[in-house]
Every structure is written in structure tokens, then in C-alpha cells.
mmCIF file of C-alpha atoms and ligand atoms in Angstrom:
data_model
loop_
_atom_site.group_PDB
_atom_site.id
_atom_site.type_symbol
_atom_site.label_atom_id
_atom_site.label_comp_id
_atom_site.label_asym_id
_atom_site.label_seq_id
_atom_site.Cartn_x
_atom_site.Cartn_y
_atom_site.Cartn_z
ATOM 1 C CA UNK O 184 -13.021 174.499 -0.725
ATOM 2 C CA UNK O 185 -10.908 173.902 2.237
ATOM 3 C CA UNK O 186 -10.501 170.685 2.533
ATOM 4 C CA UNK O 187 -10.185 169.583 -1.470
ATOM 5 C CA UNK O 188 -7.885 166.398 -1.846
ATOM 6 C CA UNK O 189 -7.933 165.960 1.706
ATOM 7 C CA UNK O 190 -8.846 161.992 3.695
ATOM 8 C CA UNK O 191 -10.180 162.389 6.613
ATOM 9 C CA UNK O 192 -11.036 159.625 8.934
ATOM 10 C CA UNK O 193 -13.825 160.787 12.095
ATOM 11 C CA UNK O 194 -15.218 158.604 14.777
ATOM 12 C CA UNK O 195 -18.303 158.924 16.086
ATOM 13 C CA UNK O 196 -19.007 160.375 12.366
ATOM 14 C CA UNK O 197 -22.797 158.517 12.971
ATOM 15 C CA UNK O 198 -23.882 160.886 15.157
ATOM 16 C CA UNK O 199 -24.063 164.573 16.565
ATOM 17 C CA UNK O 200 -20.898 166.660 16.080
ATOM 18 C CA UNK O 201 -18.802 163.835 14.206
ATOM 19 C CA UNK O 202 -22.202 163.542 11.753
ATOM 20 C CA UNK O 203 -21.730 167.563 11.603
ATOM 21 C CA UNK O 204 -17.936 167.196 11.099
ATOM 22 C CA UNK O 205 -18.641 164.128 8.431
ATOM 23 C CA UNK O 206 -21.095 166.201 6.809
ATOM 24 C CA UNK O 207 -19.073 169.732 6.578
ATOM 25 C CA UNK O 208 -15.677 168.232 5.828
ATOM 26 C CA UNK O 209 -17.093 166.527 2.535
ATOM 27 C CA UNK O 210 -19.039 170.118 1.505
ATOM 28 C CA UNK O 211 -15.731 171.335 1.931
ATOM 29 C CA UNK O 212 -13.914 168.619 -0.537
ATOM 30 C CA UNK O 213 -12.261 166.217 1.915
ATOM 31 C CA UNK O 214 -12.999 162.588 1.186
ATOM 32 C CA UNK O 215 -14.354 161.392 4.350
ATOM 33 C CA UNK O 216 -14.485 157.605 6.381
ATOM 34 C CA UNK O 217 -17.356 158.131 8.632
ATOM 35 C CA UNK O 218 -16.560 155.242 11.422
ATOM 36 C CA UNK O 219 -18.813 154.161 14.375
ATOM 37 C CA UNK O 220 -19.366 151.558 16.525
ATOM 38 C CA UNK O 221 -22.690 150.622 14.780
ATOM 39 C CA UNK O 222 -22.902 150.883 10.828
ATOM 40 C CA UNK O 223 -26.429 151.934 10.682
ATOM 41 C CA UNK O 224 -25.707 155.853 11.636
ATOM 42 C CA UNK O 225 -22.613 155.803 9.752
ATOM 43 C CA UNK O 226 -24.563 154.617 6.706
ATOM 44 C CA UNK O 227 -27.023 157.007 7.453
ATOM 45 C CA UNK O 228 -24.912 159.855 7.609
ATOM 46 C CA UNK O 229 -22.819 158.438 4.402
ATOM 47 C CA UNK O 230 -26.335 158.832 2.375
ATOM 48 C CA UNK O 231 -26.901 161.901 3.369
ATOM 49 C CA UNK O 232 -23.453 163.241 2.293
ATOM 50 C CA UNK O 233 -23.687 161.183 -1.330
ATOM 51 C CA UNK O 234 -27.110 163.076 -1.857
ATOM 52 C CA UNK O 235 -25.293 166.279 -0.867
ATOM 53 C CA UNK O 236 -22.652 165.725 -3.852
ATOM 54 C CA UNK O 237 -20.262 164.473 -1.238
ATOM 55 C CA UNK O 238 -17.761 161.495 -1.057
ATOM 56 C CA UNK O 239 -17.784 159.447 2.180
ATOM 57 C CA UNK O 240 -16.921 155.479 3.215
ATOM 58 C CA UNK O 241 -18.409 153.888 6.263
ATOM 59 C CA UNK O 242 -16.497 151.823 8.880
ATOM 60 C CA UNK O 243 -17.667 150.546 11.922
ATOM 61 C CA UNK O 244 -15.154 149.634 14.836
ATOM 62 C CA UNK O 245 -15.342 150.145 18.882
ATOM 63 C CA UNK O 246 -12.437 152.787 19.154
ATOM 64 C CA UNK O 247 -11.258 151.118 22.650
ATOM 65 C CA UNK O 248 -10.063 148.239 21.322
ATOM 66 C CA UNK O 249 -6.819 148.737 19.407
ATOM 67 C CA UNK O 250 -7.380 146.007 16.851
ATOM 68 C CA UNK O 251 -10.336 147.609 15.621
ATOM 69 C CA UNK O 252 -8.665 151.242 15.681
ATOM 70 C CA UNK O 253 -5.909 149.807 13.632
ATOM 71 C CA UNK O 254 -8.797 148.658 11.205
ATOM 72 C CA UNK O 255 -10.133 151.938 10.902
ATOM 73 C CA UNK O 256 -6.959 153.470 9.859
ATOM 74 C CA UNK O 257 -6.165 151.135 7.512
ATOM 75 C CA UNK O 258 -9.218 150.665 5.913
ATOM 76 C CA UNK O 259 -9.559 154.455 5.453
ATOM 77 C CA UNK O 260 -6.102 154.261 3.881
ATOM 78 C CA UNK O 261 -7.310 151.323 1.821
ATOM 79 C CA UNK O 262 -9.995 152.779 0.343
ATOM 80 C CA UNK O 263 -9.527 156.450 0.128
ATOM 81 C CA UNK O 264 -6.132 156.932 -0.533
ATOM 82 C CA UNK O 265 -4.066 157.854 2.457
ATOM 83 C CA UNK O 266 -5.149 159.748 6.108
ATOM 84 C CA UNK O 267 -4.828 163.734 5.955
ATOM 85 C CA UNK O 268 -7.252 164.561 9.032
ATOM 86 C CA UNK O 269 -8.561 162.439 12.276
ATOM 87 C CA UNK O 270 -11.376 163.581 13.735
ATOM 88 C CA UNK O 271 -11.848 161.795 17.360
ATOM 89 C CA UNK O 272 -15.214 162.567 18.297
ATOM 90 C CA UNK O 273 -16.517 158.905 19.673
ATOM 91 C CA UNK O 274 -17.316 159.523 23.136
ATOM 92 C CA UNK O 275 -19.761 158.526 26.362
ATOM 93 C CA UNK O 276 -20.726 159.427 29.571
ATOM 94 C CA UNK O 277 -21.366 157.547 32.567
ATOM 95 C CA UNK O 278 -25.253 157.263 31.215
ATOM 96 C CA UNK O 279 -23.850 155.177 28.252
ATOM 97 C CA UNK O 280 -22.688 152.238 30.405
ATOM 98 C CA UNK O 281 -24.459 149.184 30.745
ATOM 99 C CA UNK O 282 -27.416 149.115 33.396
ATOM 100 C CA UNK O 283 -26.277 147.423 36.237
ATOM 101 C CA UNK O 284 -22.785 148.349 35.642
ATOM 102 C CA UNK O 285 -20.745 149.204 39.290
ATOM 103 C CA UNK O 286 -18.777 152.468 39.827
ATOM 104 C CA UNK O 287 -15.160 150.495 38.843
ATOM 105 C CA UNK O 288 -16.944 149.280 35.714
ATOM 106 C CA UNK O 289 -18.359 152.545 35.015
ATOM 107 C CA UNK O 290 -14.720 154.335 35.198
ATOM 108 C CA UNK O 291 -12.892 152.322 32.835
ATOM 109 C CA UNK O 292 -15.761 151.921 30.112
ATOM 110 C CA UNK O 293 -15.842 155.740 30.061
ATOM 111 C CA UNK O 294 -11.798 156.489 30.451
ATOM 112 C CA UNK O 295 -11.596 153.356 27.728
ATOM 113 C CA UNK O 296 -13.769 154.976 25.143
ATOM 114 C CA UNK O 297 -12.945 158.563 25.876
ATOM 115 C CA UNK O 298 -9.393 158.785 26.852
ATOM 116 C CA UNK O 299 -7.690 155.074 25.241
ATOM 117 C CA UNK O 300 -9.741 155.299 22.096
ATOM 118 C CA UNK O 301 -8.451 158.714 21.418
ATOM 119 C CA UNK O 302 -4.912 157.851 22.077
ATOM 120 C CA UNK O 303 -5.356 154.289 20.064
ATOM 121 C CA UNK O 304 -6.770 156.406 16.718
ATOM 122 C CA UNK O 305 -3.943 158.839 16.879
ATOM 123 C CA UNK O 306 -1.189 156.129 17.345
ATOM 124 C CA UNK O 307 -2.384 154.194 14.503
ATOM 125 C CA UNK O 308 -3.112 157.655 12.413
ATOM 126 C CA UNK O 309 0.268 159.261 13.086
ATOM 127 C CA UNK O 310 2.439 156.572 11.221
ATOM 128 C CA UNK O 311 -0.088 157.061 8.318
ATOM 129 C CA UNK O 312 0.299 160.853 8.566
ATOM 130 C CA UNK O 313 3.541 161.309 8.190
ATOM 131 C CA UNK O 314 4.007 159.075 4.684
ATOM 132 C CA UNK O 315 2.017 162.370 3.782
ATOM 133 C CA UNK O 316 4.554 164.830 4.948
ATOM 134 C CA UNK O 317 1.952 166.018 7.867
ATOM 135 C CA UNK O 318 -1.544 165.583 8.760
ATOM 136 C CA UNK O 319 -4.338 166.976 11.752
ATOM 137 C CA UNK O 320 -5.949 165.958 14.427
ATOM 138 C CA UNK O 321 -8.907 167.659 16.101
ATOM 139 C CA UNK O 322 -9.439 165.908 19.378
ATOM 140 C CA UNK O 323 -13.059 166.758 21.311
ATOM 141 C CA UNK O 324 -12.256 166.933 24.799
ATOM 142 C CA UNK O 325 -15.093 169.433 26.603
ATOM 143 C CA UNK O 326 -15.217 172.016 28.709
ATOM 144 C CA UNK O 327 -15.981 169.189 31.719
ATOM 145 C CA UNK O 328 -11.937 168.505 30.883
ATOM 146 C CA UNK O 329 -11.187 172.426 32.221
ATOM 147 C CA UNK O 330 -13.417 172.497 35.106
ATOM 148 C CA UNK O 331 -15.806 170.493 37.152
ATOM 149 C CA UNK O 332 -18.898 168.994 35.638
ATOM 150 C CA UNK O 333 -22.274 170.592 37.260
ATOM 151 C CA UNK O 334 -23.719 167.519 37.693
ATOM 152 C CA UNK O 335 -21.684 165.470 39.574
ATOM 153 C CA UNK O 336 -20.690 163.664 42.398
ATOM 154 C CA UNK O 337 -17.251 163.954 42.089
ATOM 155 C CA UNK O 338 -16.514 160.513 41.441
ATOM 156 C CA UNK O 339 -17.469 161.096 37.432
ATOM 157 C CA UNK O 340 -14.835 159.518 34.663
ATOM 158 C CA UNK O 341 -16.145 161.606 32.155
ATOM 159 C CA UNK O 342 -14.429 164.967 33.800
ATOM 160 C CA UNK O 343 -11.319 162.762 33.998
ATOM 161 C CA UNK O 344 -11.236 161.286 30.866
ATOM 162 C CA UNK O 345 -11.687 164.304 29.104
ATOM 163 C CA UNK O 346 -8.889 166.484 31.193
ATOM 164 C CA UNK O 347 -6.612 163.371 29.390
ATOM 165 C CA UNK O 348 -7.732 164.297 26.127
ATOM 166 C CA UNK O 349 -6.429 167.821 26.415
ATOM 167 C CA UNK O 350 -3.145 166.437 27.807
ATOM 168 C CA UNK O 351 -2.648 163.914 25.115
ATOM 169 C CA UNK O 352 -3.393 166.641 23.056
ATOM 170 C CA UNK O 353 -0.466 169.178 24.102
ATOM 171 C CA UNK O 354 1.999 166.220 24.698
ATOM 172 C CA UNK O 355 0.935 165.058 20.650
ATOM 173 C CA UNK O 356 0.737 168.566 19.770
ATOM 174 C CA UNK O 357 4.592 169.486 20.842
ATOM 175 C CA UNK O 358 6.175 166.513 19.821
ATOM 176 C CA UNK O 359 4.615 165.593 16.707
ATOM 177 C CA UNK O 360 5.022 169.152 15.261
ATOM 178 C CA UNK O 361 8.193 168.528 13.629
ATOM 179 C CA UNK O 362 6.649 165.961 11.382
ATOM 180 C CA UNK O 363 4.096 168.503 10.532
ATOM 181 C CA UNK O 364 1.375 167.054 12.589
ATOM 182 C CA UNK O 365 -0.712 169.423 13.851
ATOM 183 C CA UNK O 366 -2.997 168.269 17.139
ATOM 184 C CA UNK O 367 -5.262 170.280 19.008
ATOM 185 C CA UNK O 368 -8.922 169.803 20.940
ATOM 186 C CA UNK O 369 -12.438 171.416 20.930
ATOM 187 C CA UNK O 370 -13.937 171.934 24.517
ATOM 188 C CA UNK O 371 -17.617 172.172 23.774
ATOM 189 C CA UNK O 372 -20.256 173.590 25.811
ATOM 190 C CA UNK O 373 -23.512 171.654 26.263
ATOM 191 C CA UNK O 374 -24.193 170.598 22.796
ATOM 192 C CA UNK O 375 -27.955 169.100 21.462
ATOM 193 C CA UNK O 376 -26.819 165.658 20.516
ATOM 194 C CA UNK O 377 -27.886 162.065 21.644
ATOM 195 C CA UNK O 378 -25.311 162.468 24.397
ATOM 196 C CA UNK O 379 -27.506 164.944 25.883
ATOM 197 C CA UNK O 380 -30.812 163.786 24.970
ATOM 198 C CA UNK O 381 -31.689 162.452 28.394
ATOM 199 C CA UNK O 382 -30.725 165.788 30.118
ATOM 200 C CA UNK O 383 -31.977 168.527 27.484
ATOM 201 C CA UNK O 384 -35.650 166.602 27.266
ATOM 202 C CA UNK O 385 -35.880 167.337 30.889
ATOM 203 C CA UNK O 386 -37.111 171.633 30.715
ATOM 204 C CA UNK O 387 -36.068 171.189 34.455
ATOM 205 C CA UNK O 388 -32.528 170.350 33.744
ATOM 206 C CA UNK O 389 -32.591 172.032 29.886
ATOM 207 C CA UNK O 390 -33.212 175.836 31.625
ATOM 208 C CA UNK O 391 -30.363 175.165 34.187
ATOM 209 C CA UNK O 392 -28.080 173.839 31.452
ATOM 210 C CA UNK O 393 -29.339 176.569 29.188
ATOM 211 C CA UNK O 394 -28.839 179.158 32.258
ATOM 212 C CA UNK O 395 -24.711 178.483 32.741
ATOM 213 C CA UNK O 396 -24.240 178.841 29.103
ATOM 214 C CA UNK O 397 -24.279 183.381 28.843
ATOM 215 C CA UNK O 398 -25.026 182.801 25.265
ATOM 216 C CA UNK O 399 -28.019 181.384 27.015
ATOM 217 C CA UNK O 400 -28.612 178.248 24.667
ATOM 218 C CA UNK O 401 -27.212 175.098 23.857
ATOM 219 C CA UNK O 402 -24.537 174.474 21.106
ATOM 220 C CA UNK O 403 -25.765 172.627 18.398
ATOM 221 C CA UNK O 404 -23.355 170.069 16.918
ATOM 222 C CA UNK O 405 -23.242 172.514 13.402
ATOM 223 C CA UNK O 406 -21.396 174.973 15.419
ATOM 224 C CA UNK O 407 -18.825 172.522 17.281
ATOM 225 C CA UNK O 408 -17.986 171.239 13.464
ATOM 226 C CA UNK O 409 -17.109 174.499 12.036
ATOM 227 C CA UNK O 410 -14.585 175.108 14.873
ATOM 228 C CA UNK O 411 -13.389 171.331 13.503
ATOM 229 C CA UNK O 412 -13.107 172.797 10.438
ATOM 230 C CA UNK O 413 -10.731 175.489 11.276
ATOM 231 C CA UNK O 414 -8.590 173.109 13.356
ATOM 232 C CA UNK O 415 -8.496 170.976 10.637
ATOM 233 C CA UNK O 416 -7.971 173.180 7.884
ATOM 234 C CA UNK O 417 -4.580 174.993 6.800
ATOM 235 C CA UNK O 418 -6.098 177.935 8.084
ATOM 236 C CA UNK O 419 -5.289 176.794 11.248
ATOM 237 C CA UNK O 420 -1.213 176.026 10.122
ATOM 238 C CA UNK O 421 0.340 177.649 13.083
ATOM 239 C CA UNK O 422 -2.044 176.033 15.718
ATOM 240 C CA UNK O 423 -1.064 172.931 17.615
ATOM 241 C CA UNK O 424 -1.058 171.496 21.335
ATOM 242 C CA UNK O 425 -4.048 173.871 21.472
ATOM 243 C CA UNK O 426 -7.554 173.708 22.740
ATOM 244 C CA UNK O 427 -10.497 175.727 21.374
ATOM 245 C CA UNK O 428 -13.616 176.506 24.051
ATOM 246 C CA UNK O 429 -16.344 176.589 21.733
ATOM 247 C CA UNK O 430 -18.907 177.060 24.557
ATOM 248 C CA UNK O 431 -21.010 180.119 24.559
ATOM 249 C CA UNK O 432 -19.152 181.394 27.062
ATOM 250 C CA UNK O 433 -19.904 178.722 29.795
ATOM 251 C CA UNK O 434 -15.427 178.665 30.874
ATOM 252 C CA UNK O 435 -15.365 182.204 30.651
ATOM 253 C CA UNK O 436 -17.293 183.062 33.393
HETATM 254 P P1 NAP R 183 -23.163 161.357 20.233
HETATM 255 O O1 NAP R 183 -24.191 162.046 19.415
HETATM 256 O O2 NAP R 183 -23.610 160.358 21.246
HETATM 257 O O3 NAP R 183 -22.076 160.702 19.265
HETATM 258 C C1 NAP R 183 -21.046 159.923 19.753
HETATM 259 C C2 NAP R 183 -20.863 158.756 18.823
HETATM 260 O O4 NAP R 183 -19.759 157.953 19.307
HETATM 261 C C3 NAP R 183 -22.081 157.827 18.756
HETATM 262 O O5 NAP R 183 -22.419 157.555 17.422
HETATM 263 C C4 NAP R 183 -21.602 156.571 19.450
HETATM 264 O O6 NAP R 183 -22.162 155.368 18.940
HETATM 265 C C5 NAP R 183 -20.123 156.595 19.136
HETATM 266 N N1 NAP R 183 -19.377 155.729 20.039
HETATM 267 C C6 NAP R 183 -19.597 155.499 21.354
HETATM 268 N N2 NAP R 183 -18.733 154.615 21.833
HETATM 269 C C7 NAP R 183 -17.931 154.257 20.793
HETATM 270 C C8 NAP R 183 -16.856 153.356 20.650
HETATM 271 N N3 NAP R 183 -16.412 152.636 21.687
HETATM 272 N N4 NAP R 183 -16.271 153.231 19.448
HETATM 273 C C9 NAP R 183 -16.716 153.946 18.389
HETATM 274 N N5 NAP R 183 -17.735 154.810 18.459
HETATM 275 C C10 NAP R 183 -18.340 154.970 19.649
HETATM 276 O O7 NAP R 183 -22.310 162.421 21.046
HETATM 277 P P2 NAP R 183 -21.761 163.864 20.670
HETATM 278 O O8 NAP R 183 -22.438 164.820 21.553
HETATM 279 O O9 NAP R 183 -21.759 164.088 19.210
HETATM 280 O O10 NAP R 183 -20.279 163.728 21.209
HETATM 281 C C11 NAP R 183 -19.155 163.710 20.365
HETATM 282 C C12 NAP R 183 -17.934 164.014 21.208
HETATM 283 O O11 NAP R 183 -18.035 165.338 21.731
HETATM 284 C C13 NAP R 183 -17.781 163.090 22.416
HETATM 285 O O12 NAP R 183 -16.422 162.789 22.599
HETATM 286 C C14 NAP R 183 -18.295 163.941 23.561
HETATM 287 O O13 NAP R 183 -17.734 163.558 24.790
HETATM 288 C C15 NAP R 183 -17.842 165.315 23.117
HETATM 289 N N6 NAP R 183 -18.593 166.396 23.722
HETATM 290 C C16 NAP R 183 -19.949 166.428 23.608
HETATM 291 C C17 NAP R 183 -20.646 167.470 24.237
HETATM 292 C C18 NAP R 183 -22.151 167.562 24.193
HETATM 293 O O14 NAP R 183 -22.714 168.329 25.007
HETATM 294 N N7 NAP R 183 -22.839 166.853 23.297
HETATM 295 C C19 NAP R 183 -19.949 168.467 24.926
HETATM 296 C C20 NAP R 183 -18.569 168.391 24.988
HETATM 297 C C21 NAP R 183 -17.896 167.360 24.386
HETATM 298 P P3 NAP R 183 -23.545 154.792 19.572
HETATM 299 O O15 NAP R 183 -24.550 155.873 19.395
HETATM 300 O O16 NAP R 183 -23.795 153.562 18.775
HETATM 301 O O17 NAP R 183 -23.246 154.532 21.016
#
């Protein structure tokens, strides 16, 4: 087991990869908090991990607002023990934002959700880390935060916000290392999650997706989470401020 006596705490943990991470972490021994803006997924996901023989808590909490990412620490700490590993996997795209929403609106749900929320969970997670002599935290950035999103006009948040996590992530990485917190990011390909539902139904869209991808598929969210793992792990002690393209090749090209 490579998580055994370990708390971890992962957003988004109702759906997609943070459901995969929830769901992997607690097969691998980690207590986990699976938080999300809604409780029903997180329940959900929580049920599915008790029948499994697993251990999991749900919290629900909208990661951009820093009262309610202080919550989620310290309820995870309340009732599991202490914070070992943060998973930040809450995210949107422009699609998520309310119809009728205007570009300005658009760019600061997205960079709110994506970029703030991140940086709210770890700042309230750090000071809970390092009571525990050290700690992890696997950010999900994309591979839209190394180079330009396909589908755009240009004038996308999503691109943007993710580009900060990777930053945030080498700035936490360096200078949080000497209290033996490790930080690093995934950069997932095109992944078969809700966030993609609305492109991968389309075969139109799905085969051009597909087609950019040399693996020539999609990732599914059980192969972002076992790159999760490793960050998270102590198998990945002498890896921090780094990112990990787990994208079937899409950056490499
Ligand atoms: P997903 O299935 O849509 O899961 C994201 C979860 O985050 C949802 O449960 C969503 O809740 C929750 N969420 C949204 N806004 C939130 C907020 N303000 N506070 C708390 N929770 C919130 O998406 P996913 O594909 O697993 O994405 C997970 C992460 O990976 C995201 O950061 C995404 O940007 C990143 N990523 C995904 C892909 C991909 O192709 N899927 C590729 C690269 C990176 P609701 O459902 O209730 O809105």
C-alpha cells in the first residue's frame, strides 16, 4: 500500500480524475476527504469507495472562495486526523460559465476556479502540512497550460489559468521544499470526463481530438490518477516544482 496512514484531501473528488484519484488513493490506504462543490457526486463517489473496503469523508465547498477552502482543510483535519496529500483537481472551462455570461465574466469565473482556488487550497493546506513534518501536492494544470489550446480564439482563460497553475506550482515547489513539501502538476491530454462530454459526444470533434493525441485516443481519468499517485506517493520523494505530461504524446509532437 502506498499511501497507508496517509489524509488526503482532493477537490473535484466527485467527478472524473479527482473521482479516479479519490477512488485509487483509498485502494492504496490513504484516508481520503472527497470535496466538491455539490455533495451529491462526492457522496456518490464516497459509496463507492466504502463498498470497495475504502475510507473516505465528503465535503462540499466552492474552492474560489477562501472561506470555504479554509473549511475544507479544516474539516478534513477535523475529521480524519491531519492533511498528508492535496489533490487540486476542481476545475472548468469557459463552457462551465453561466449562459449569458460576457467575455470579462467568463475570464475571472474560469481564472477564479482554476488558478485562485488552487492557490486558496494550498495556502490553507500548507500550514496544516507542515505540523506533519511535510506533505504533497499534486496540482492538475493541462497540457493547454504548455501550449495553445486547439480550439480557441485566443481570448480563452482556461489556457491562462492553467499556465498559472504550473507557475504556482514551481514557485510552491522551490520554496516550500525545505519544509518537506513536495508540489508538482499533471498536464493531461484530452481526458473522457464531464469536462469533455460536450466535445467527445461530437465524432466530428472526438476524431480530431482523438487525431492530435499519437497514442491516438483519449486519456481516461484512471490513467491521469495513477500519475497522481506517483506524485503523491514517496516514490516520488525527490520530485518537486515539477510537471508531469501525461498526454499520449499530444506536447511531444
Ligand atoms: P470534471 O469531471 O468536470 O470534474 C471537475 C469537478 O470540479 C466537478 O465535480 C466540478 O463540480 C468541480 N468543481 C467545479 N467548480 C468547482 C468549484 N468552484 N469548487 C469546487 N469544485 C468545483 O473534470 P475533470 O476532467 O475531472 O477535470 C479535473 C481537472 O483536470 C480540472 O482542473 C481540469 O481542468 C483538469 N484537466 C482536465 C482535462 C480533461 O481533458 N478532462 C485535461 C487536462 C486537465 P460540478 O460538476 O458540480 O461543476
Amino acid at each position: 500500500m502506498r499511501l497507508e496512514n496517509k489524509v488526503a484531501l482532493i477537490t473535484g473528488g466527485g467527478s472524473g480524475i479527482g473521482a479516479a484519484c479519490a477512488r485509487l488513493f483509498t485502494a492504496e490506504g490513504a484516508r481520503v476527504a472527497v470535496a466538491d462543490l455539490s455533495r451529491q457526486g462526492a457522496d456518490l463517489v464516497a459509496r463507492q469507495i466504502e463498498d470497495a473496503g475504502g475510507r473516505a469523508t465528503t465535503l462540499s465547498g466552492d474552492v474560489s472562495r477562501r472561506a470555504d477552502a479554509e473549511r475544507l482543510v479544516s474539516e478534513t483535519v477535523k475529521s480524519l486526523g491531519g492533511l498528508d496529500i492535496l489533490v487540486n483537481s476542481a476545475g472548468i472551462t469557459a463552457r462551465n460559465v453561466r449562459q449569458g455570461a460576457d467575455f470579462e465574466e467568463i475570464w475571472d469565473t474560469v481564472i477564479n476556479v482554476n488558478l485562485k482556488g488552487t492557490f486558496l487550497m494550498c495556502w490553507y493546506a500548507v500550514p496544516e502540512m507542515k505540523k506533519r513534518g511535510g506533505g504533497s501536492i499534486v496540482n492538475l494544470s493541462s497540457i493547454i497550460g504548455l501550449v495553445g489550446h486547439p480550439l480557441s480564439d485566443g481570448f480563452n482563460p482556461y489556457p491562462a489559468s492553467k499556465g498559472g497553475v504550473l507557475q504556482l506550482t514551481r514557485d510552491l515547489g522551490i520554496n516550500q521544499a525545505k519544509f518537506g513539501i513536495r508540489t508538482n502538476c499533471l498536464c493531461p491530454g484530452f481526458t473522457r470526463t464531464a469536462l469533455t462530454q460536450a466535445l467527445t459526444e461530437n465524432p466530428e470533434m472526438l476524431a480530431r481530438l482523438e487525431s492530435l493525441h499519437p497514442i491516438g485516443r483519449l486519456g481516461e481519468p484512471e490513467e491521469i490518477a495513477r500519475a497522481a499517485l506517483f506524485l503523491a506517493s514517496d516514490e516520488a520523494s525527490y520530485v518537486t516544482g515539477a510537471f508531469l505530461a501525461v498526454d499520449g504524446g499530444y506536447t511531444a509532437r
